[in-house]
Amino acid sequence: MSDVAKEAWRKYLIQLQVNPLRTKALTSGVIAGLGDALAQKISGIKKLQLRRLLLFSLFGFAYGGPFGHYLHKLMSVIFKGKNDSKTVAKMVLFEQLTSSPLNNLLFMLYYGLVIEGIPWVFVKDKIKKDFTSVQVAAWKVGPMVAWVNNQFVPLQLRVIFQCFVGLCWTIFLNLKARSAVIKDS
């Protein structure tokens, strides 16, 4: 690793200690925007839709980072900071039954209402139609990610780890939401 990268990482870790919520919110916002930019490129959008990218960044900044920060703080209290296999299994189950469905539902609402500007009645129908398949897909990947995150990643870095995994998930949800909008047109 270059000296510049090492120094940037060192400063980032300091910010995680000094300003953890702000650092996680900013990180989540940047990664959410990057995820959308990649999804736009992959889905064939020729000109980057800046408004959309900024709205994704806002979602990551205002919701993703703070929610992850407080979720992991809460889980460290509930599970007393343990990371033995039995406790990690309970943490995974807790995450998959609470935050996973909530995050997917809120993303689908935000995408439809805010990013796409679709009327509530159509967003509601879309959620009824697609939520189960989105959540089942999340449960195919989420438990493994949650296990690795809770077993091996230090508490202060768990939100950042989830952000990078979330980048891939954002692309998946984005492409799924986009394809449904195109099909319905």
C-alpha atoms as a PDB file:
ATOM      1  CA  MET A   1       0.000   0.000   0.000  1.00  0.00           C
ATOM      2  CA  SER A   2       1.387   3.415  -0.910  1.00  0.00           C
ATOM      3  CA  ASP A   3       2.276   5.974   1.734  1.00  0.00           C
ATOM      4  CA  VAL A   4      -0.548   8.237   0.536  1.00  0.00           C
ATOM      5  CA  ALA A   5      -3.112   5.447   0.885  1.00  0.00           C
ATOM      6  CA  LYS A   6      -1.760   4.456   4.318  1.00  0.00           C
ATOM      7  CA  GLU A   7      -1.970   8.058   5.517  1.00  0.00           C
ATOM      8  CA  ALA A   8      -5.500   8.478   4.135  1.00  0.00           C
ATOM      9  CA  TRP A   9      -6.586   5.240   5.852  1.00  0.00           C
ATOM     10  CA  ARG A  10      -4.973   6.348   9.125  1.00  0.00           C
ATOM     11  CA  LYS A  11      -6.840   9.673   8.993  1.00  0.00           C
ATOM     12  CA  TYR A  12     -10.062   7.889   8.110  1.00  0.00           C
ATOM     13  CA  LEU A  13      -9.708   5.589  11.147  1.00  0.00           C
ATOM     14  CA  ILE A  14      -9.097   8.630  13.339  1.00  0.00           C
ATOM     15  CA  GLN A  15     -12.295  10.192  12.010  1.00  0.00           C
ATOM     16  CA  LEU A  16     -14.161   6.965  12.797  1.00  0.00           C
ATOM     17  CA  GLN A  17     -13.007   7.335  16.408  1.00  0.00           C
ATOM     18  CA  VAL A  18     -13.558  11.097  16.740  1.00  0.00           C
ATOM     19  CA  ASN A  19     -16.720  11.503  14.611  1.00  0.00           C
ATOM     20  CA  PRO A  20     -18.118   8.008  14.020  1.00  0.00           C
ATOM     21  CA  LEU A  21     -21.656   8.949  12.995  1.00  0.00           C
ATOM     22  CA  ARG A  22     -20.599  11.716  10.628  1.00  0.00           C
ATOM     23  CA  THR A  23     -17.849   9.575   9.092  1.00  0.00           C
ATOM     24  CA  LYS A  24     -20.188   6.619   8.535  1.00  0.00           C
ATOM     25  CA  ALA A  25     -22.910   8.872   7.107  1.00  0.00           C
ATOM     26  CA  LEU A  26     -20.488  10.509   4.664  1.00  0.00           C
ATOM     27  CA  THR A  27     -18.963   7.151   3.707  1.00  0.00           C
ATOM     28  CA  SER A  28     -22.385   5.645   3.128  1.00  0.00           C
ATOM     29  CA  GLY A  29     -23.453   8.626   1.027  1.00  0.00           C
ATOM     30  CA  VAL A  30     -20.382   8.453  -1.176  1.00  0.00           C
ATOM     31  CA  ILE A  31     -20.643   4.691  -1.662  1.00  0.00           C
ATOM     32  CA  ALA A  32     -24.397   4.871  -2.369  1.00  0.00           C
ATOM     33  CA  GLY A  33     -23.724   7.486  -5.048  1.00  0.00           C
ATOM     34  CA  LEU A  34     -20.958   5.360  -6.510  1.00  0.00           C
ATOM     35  CA  GLY A  35     -23.300   2.360  -6.547  1.00  0.00           C
ATOM     36  CA  ASP A  36     -25.897   4.335  -8.449  1.00  0.00           C
ATOM     37  CA  ALA A  37     -23.339   5.647 -10.931  1.00  0.00           C
ATOM     38  CA  LEU A  38     -22.243   2.069 -11.606  1.00  0.00           C
ATOM     39  CA  ALA A  39     -25.860   0.879 -11.879  1.00  0.00           C
ATOM     40  CA  GLN A  40     -26.624   3.660 -14.353  1.00  0.00           C
ATOM     41  CA  LYS A  41     -23.614   2.682 -16.443  1.00  0.00           C
ATOM     42  CA  ILE A  42     -24.442  -1.048 -16.325  1.00  0.00           C
ATOM     43  CA  SER A  43     -28.112  -0.450 -17.194  1.00  0.00           C
ATOM     44  CA  GLY A  44     -27.099   1.432 -20.335  1.00  0.00           C
ATOM     45  CA  ILE A  45     -27.891   5.002 -19.342  1.00  0.00           C
ATOM     46  CA  LYS A  46     -25.743   7.095 -21.666  1.00  0.00           C
ATOM     47  CA  LYS A  47     -25.595  10.359 -19.703  1.00  0.00           C
ATOM     48  CA  LEU A  48     -25.134  10.195 -15.933  1.00  0.00           C
ATOM     49  CA  GLN A  49     -28.315  11.351 -14.194  1.00  0.00           C
ATOM     50  CA  LEU A  50     -26.813  13.648 -11.581  1.00  0.00           C
ATOM     51  CA  ARG A  51     -30.091  14.324  -9.720  1.00  0.00           C
ATOM     52  CA  ARG A  52     -30.648  10.598  -9.274  1.00  0.00           C
ATOM     53  CA  LEU A  53     -27.045  10.046  -8.157  1.00  0.00           C
ATOM     54  CA  LEU A  54     -27.390  12.826  -5.581  1.00  0.00           C
ATOM     55  CA  LEU A  55     -30.673  11.358  -4.309  1.00  0.00           C
ATOM     56  CA  PHE A  56     -28.979   7.988  -3.837  1.00  0.00           C
ATOM     57  CA  SER A  57     -26.148   9.719  -1.998  1.00  0.00           C
ATOM     58  CA  LEU A  58     -28.690  11.484   0.187  1.00  0.00           C
ATOM     59  CA  PHE A  59     -30.320   8.151   1.060  1.00  0.00           C
ATOM     60  CA  GLY A  60     -26.953   6.701   2.063  1.00  0.00           C
ATOM     61  CA  PHE A  61     -25.981   9.816   4.018  1.00  0.00           C
ATOM     62  CA  ALA A  62     -29.284  10.438   5.796  1.00  0.00           C
ATOM     63  CA  TYR A  63     -30.402   6.845   6.327  1.00  0.00           C
ATOM     64  CA  GLY A  64     -27.856   4.141   5.458  1.00  0.00           C
ATOM     65  CA  GLY A  65     -24.877   5.349   7.477  1.00  0.00           C
ATOM     66  CA  PRO A  66     -26.800   6.510  10.562  1.00  0.00           C
ATOM     67  CA  PHE A  67     -29.055   3.433  10.608  1.00  0.00           C
ATOM     68  CA  GLY A  68     -26.070   1.086  10.369  1.00  0.00           C
ATOM     69  CA  HIS A  69     -24.203   3.048  13.046  1.00  0.00           C
ATOM     70  CA  TYR A  70     -27.038   2.789  15.548  1.00  0.00           C
ATOM     71  CA  LEU A  71     -27.979  -0.774  14.595  1.00  0.00           C
ATOM     72  CA  HIS A  72     -24.478  -2.042  15.331  1.00  0.00           C
ATOM     73  CA  LYS A  73     -24.263  -0.021  18.540  1.00  0.00           C
ATOM     74  CA  LEU A  74     -27.579  -1.530  19.644  1.00  0.00           C
ATOM     75  CA  MET A  75     -26.469  -5.026  18.712  1.00  0.00           C
ATOM     76  CA  SER A  76     -23.217  -4.615  20.639  1.00  0.00           C
ATOM     77  CA  VAL A  77     -25.302  -3.747  23.714  1.00  0.00           C
ATOM     78  CA  ILE A  78     -27.886  -6.512  23.201  1.00  0.00           C
ATOM     79  CA  PHE A  79     -25.253  -9.157  22.513  1.00  0.00           C
ATOM     80  CA  LYS A  80     -22.716  -7.676  24.958  1.00  0.00           C
ATOM     81  CA  GLY A  81     -19.942  -7.359  22.376  1.00  0.00           C
ATOM     82  CA  LYS A  82     -19.515 -11.127  22.073  1.00  0.00           C
ATOM     83  CA  ASN A  83     -18.649 -12.742  18.763  1.00  0.00           C
ATOM     84  CA  ASP A  84     -18.640 -16.462  19.509  1.00  0.00           C
ATOM     85  CA  SER A  85     -20.478 -18.611  16.946  1.00  0.00           C
ATOM     86  CA  LYS A  86     -23.706 -18.915  18.953  1.00  0.00           C
ATOM     87  CA  THR A  87     -23.913 -15.161  19.532  1.00  0.00           C
ATOM     88  CA  VAL A  88     -23.057 -14.370  15.900  1.00  0.00           C
ATOM     89  CA  ALA A  89     -25.842 -16.721  14.777  1.00  0.00           C
ATOM     90  CA  LYS A  90     -28.279 -14.773  16.981  1.00  0.00           C
ATOM     91  CA  MET A  91     -26.979 -11.481  15.579  1.00  0.00           C
ATOM     92  CA  VAL A  92     -27.439 -12.712  12.014  1.00  0.00           C
ATOM     93  CA  LEU A  93     -30.973 -13.835  12.779  1.00  0.00           C
ATOM     94  CA  PHE A  94     -31.740 -10.506  14.457  1.00  0.00           C
ATOM     95  CA  GLU A  95     -30.429  -8.540  11.463  1.00  0.00           C
ATOM     96  CA  GLN A  96     -32.153 -10.691   8.873  1.00  0.00           C
ATOM     97  CA  LEU A  97     -35.545 -10.535  10.575  1.00  0.00           C
ATOM     98  CA  THR A  98     -35.495  -6.824  11.432  1.00  0.00           C
ATOM     99  CA  SER A  99     -33.174  -4.533   9.515  1.00  0.00           C
ATOM    100  CA  SER A 100     -33.066  -6.470   6.242  1.00  0.00           C
ATOM    101  CA  PRO A 101     -36.812  -6.238   5.487  1.00  0.00           C
ATOM    102  CA  LEU A 102     -36.957  -2.681   6.825  1.00  0.00           C
ATOM    103  CA  ASN A 103     -34.031  -1.521   4.699  1.00  0.00           C
ATOM    104  CA  ASN A 104     -35.429  -3.133   1.556  1.00  0.00           C
ATOM    105  CA  LEU A 105     -38.893  -1.687   2.128  1.00  0.00           C
ATOM    106  CA  LEU A 106     -37.551   1.810   2.785  1.00  0.00           C
ATOM    107  CA  PHE A 107     -35.312   1.617  -0.268  1.00  0.00           C
ATOM    108  CA  MET A 108     -38.218   0.567  -2.484  1.00  0.00           C
ATOM    109  CA  LEU A 109     -40.370   3.393  -1.107  1.00  0.00           C
ATOM    110  CA  TYR A 110     -37.608   5.964  -1.534  1.00  0.00           C
ATOM    111  CA  TYR A 111     -36.734   4.763  -5.026  1.00  0.00           C
ATOM    112  CA  GLY A 112     -40.320   4.887  -6.234  1.00  0.00           C
ATOM    113  CA  LEU A 113     -41.552   8.032  -4.513  1.00  0.00           C
ATOM    114  CA  VAL A 114     -38.433  10.208  -4.440  1.00  0.00           C
ATOM    115  CA  ILE A 115     -36.031   9.038  -7.131  1.00  0.00           C
ATOM    116  CA  GLU A 116     -38.541   8.021  -9.805  1.00  0.00           C
ATOM    117  CA  GLY A 117     -41.343  10.350  -8.621  1.00  0.00           C
ATOM    118  CA  ILE A 118     -43.978   7.657  -9.092  1.00  0.00           C
ATOM    119  CA  PRO A 119     -47.374   8.221  -7.401  1.00  0.00           C
ATOM    120  CA  TRP A 120     -47.996   6.338  -4.143  1.00  0.00           C
ATOM    121  CA  VAL A 121     -50.619   4.005  -5.622  1.00  0.00           C
ATOM    122  CA  PHE A 122     -48.126   2.645  -8.188  1.00  0.00           C
ATOM    123  CA  VAL A 123     -45.293   2.400  -5.648  1.00  0.00           C
ATOM    124  CA  LYS A 124     -47.585   0.476  -3.318  1.00  0.00           C
ATOM    125  CA  ASP A 125     -48.500  -1.938  -6.125  1.00  0.00           C
ATOM    126  CA  LYS A 126     -44.853  -2.366  -7.073  1.00  0.00           C
ATOM    127  CA  ILE A 127     -43.913  -3.174  -3.481  1.00  0.00           C
ATOM    128  CA  LYS A 128     -46.750  -5.705  -3.257  1.00  0.00           C
ATOM    129  CA  LYS A 129     -45.500  -7.290  -6.475  1.00  0.00           C
ATOM    130  CA  ASP A 130     -41.726  -7.233  -5.859  1.00  0.00           C
ATOM    131  CA  PHE A 131     -41.021  -7.056  -2.117  1.00  0.00           C
ATOM    132  CA  THR A 132     -41.105 -10.803  -1.503  1.00  0.00           C
ATOM    133  CA  SER A 133     -38.688 -11.603  -4.340  1.00  0.00           C
ATOM    134  CA  VAL A 134     -36.336  -8.799  -3.240  1.00  0.00           C
ATOM    135  CA  GLN A 135     -36.390 -10.012   0.352  1.00  0.00           C
ATOM    136  CA  VAL A 136     -35.870 -13.650  -0.609  1.00  0.00           C
ATOM    137  CA  ALA A 137     -32.874 -12.574  -2.711  1.00  0.00           C
ATOM    138  CA  ALA A 138     -31.576 -10.615   0.291  1.00  0.00           C
ATOM    139  CA  TRP A 139     -31.906 -13.686   2.490  1.00  0.00           C
ATOM    140  CA  LYS A 140     -29.824 -15.693   0.025  1.00  0.00           C
ATOM    141  CA  VAL A 141     -26.861 -13.356   0.455  1.00  0.00           C
ATOM    142  CA  GLY A 142     -27.476 -11.389   3.641  1.00  0.00           C
ATOM    143  CA  PRO A 143     -26.857 -14.093   6.230  1.00  0.00           C
ATOM    144  CA  MET A 144     -23.375 -14.837   4.856  1.00  0.00           C
ATOM    145  CA  VAL A 145     -22.515 -11.144   4.740  1.00  0.00           C
ATOM    146  CA  ALA A 146     -23.878 -10.587   8.262  1.00  0.00           C
ATOM    147  CA  TRP A 147     -21.930 -13.580   9.556  1.00  0.00           C
ATOM    148  CA  VAL A 148     -18.633 -12.340   8.135  1.00  0.00           C
ATOM    149  CA  ASN A 149     -19.366  -8.794   9.300  1.00  0.00           C
ATOM    150  CA  ASN A 150     -20.263  -9.742  12.874  1.00  0.00           C
ATOM    151  CA  GLN A 151     -17.656 -12.490  13.262  1.00  0.00           C
ATOM    152  CA  PHE A 152     -14.571 -10.908  11.710  1.00  0.00           C
ATOM    153  CA  VAL A 153     -15.015  -7.160  11.165  1.00  0.00           C
ATOM    154  CA  PRO A 154     -14.274  -4.802  14.065  1.00  0.00           C
ATOM    155  CA  LEU A 155     -17.351  -2.902  15.299  1.00  0.00           C
ATOM    156  CA  GLN A 156     -16.103   0.471  14.041  1.00  0.00           C
ATOM    157  CA  LEU A 157     -15.700  -0.899  10.487  1.00  0.00           C
ATOM    158  CA  ARG A 158     -18.963  -2.867  10.187  1.00  0.00           C
ATOM    159  CA  VAL A 159     -20.938  -0.055   8.577  1.00  0.00           C
ATOM    160  CA  ILE A 160     -18.174   0.525   6.035  1.00  0.00           C
ATOM    161  CA  PHE A 161     -18.058  -3.215   5.228  1.00  0.00           C
ATOM    162  CA  GLN A 162     -21.834  -3.179   4.779  1.00  0.00           C
ATOM    163  CA  CYS A 163     -21.544  -0.108   2.554  1.00  0.00           C
ATOM    164  CA  PHE A 164     -19.275  -1.941   0.144  1.00  0.00           C
ATOM    165  CA  VAL A 165     -21.522  -4.996   0.115  1.00  0.00           C
ATOM    166  CA  GLY A 166     -24.433  -2.577  -0.159  1.00  0.00           C
ATOM    167  CA  LEU A 167     -22.865  -1.098  -3.267  1.00  0.00           C
ATOM    168  CA  CYS A 168     -23.475  -4.425  -5.019  1.00  0.00           C
ATOM    169  CA  TRP A 169     -26.944  -4.730  -3.473  1.00  0.00           C
ATOM    170  CA  THR A 170     -27.788  -1.182  -4.574  1.00  0.00           C
ATOM    171  CA  ILE A 171     -26.881  -2.098  -8.129  1.00  0.00           C
ATOM    172  CA  PHE A 172     -29.110  -5.188  -7.900  1.00  0.00           C
ATOM    173  CA  LEU A 173     -32.097  -3.289  -6.428  1.00  0.00           C
ATOM    174  CA  ASN A 174     -31.571  -0.379  -8.778  1.00  0.00           C
ATOM    175  CA  LEU A 175     -31.529  -2.600 -11.846  1.00  0.00           C
ATOM    176  CA  LYS A 176     -34.563  -4.547 -10.590  1.00  0.00           C
ATOM    177  CA  ALA A 177     -36.506  -1.333  -9.927  1.00  0.00           C
ATOM    178  CA  ARG A 178     -35.428   0.149 -13.251  1.00  0.00           C
ATOM    179  CA  SER A 179     -36.382  -2.951 -15.243  1.00  0.00           C
ATOM    180  CA  ALA A 180     -39.845  -2.937 -13.655  1.00  0.00           C
ATOM    181  CA  VAL A 181     -40.316   0.724 -14.557  1.00  0.00           C
ATOM    182  CA  ILE A 182     -39.276   0.021 -18.163  1.00  0.00           C
ATOM    183  CA  LYS A 183     -41.576  -3.047 -18.391  1.00  0.00           C
ATOM    184  CA  ASP A 184     -44.513  -1.104 -16.952  1.00  0.00           C
ATOM    185  CA  SER A 185     -44.013   1.754 -19.450  1.00  0.00           C
END
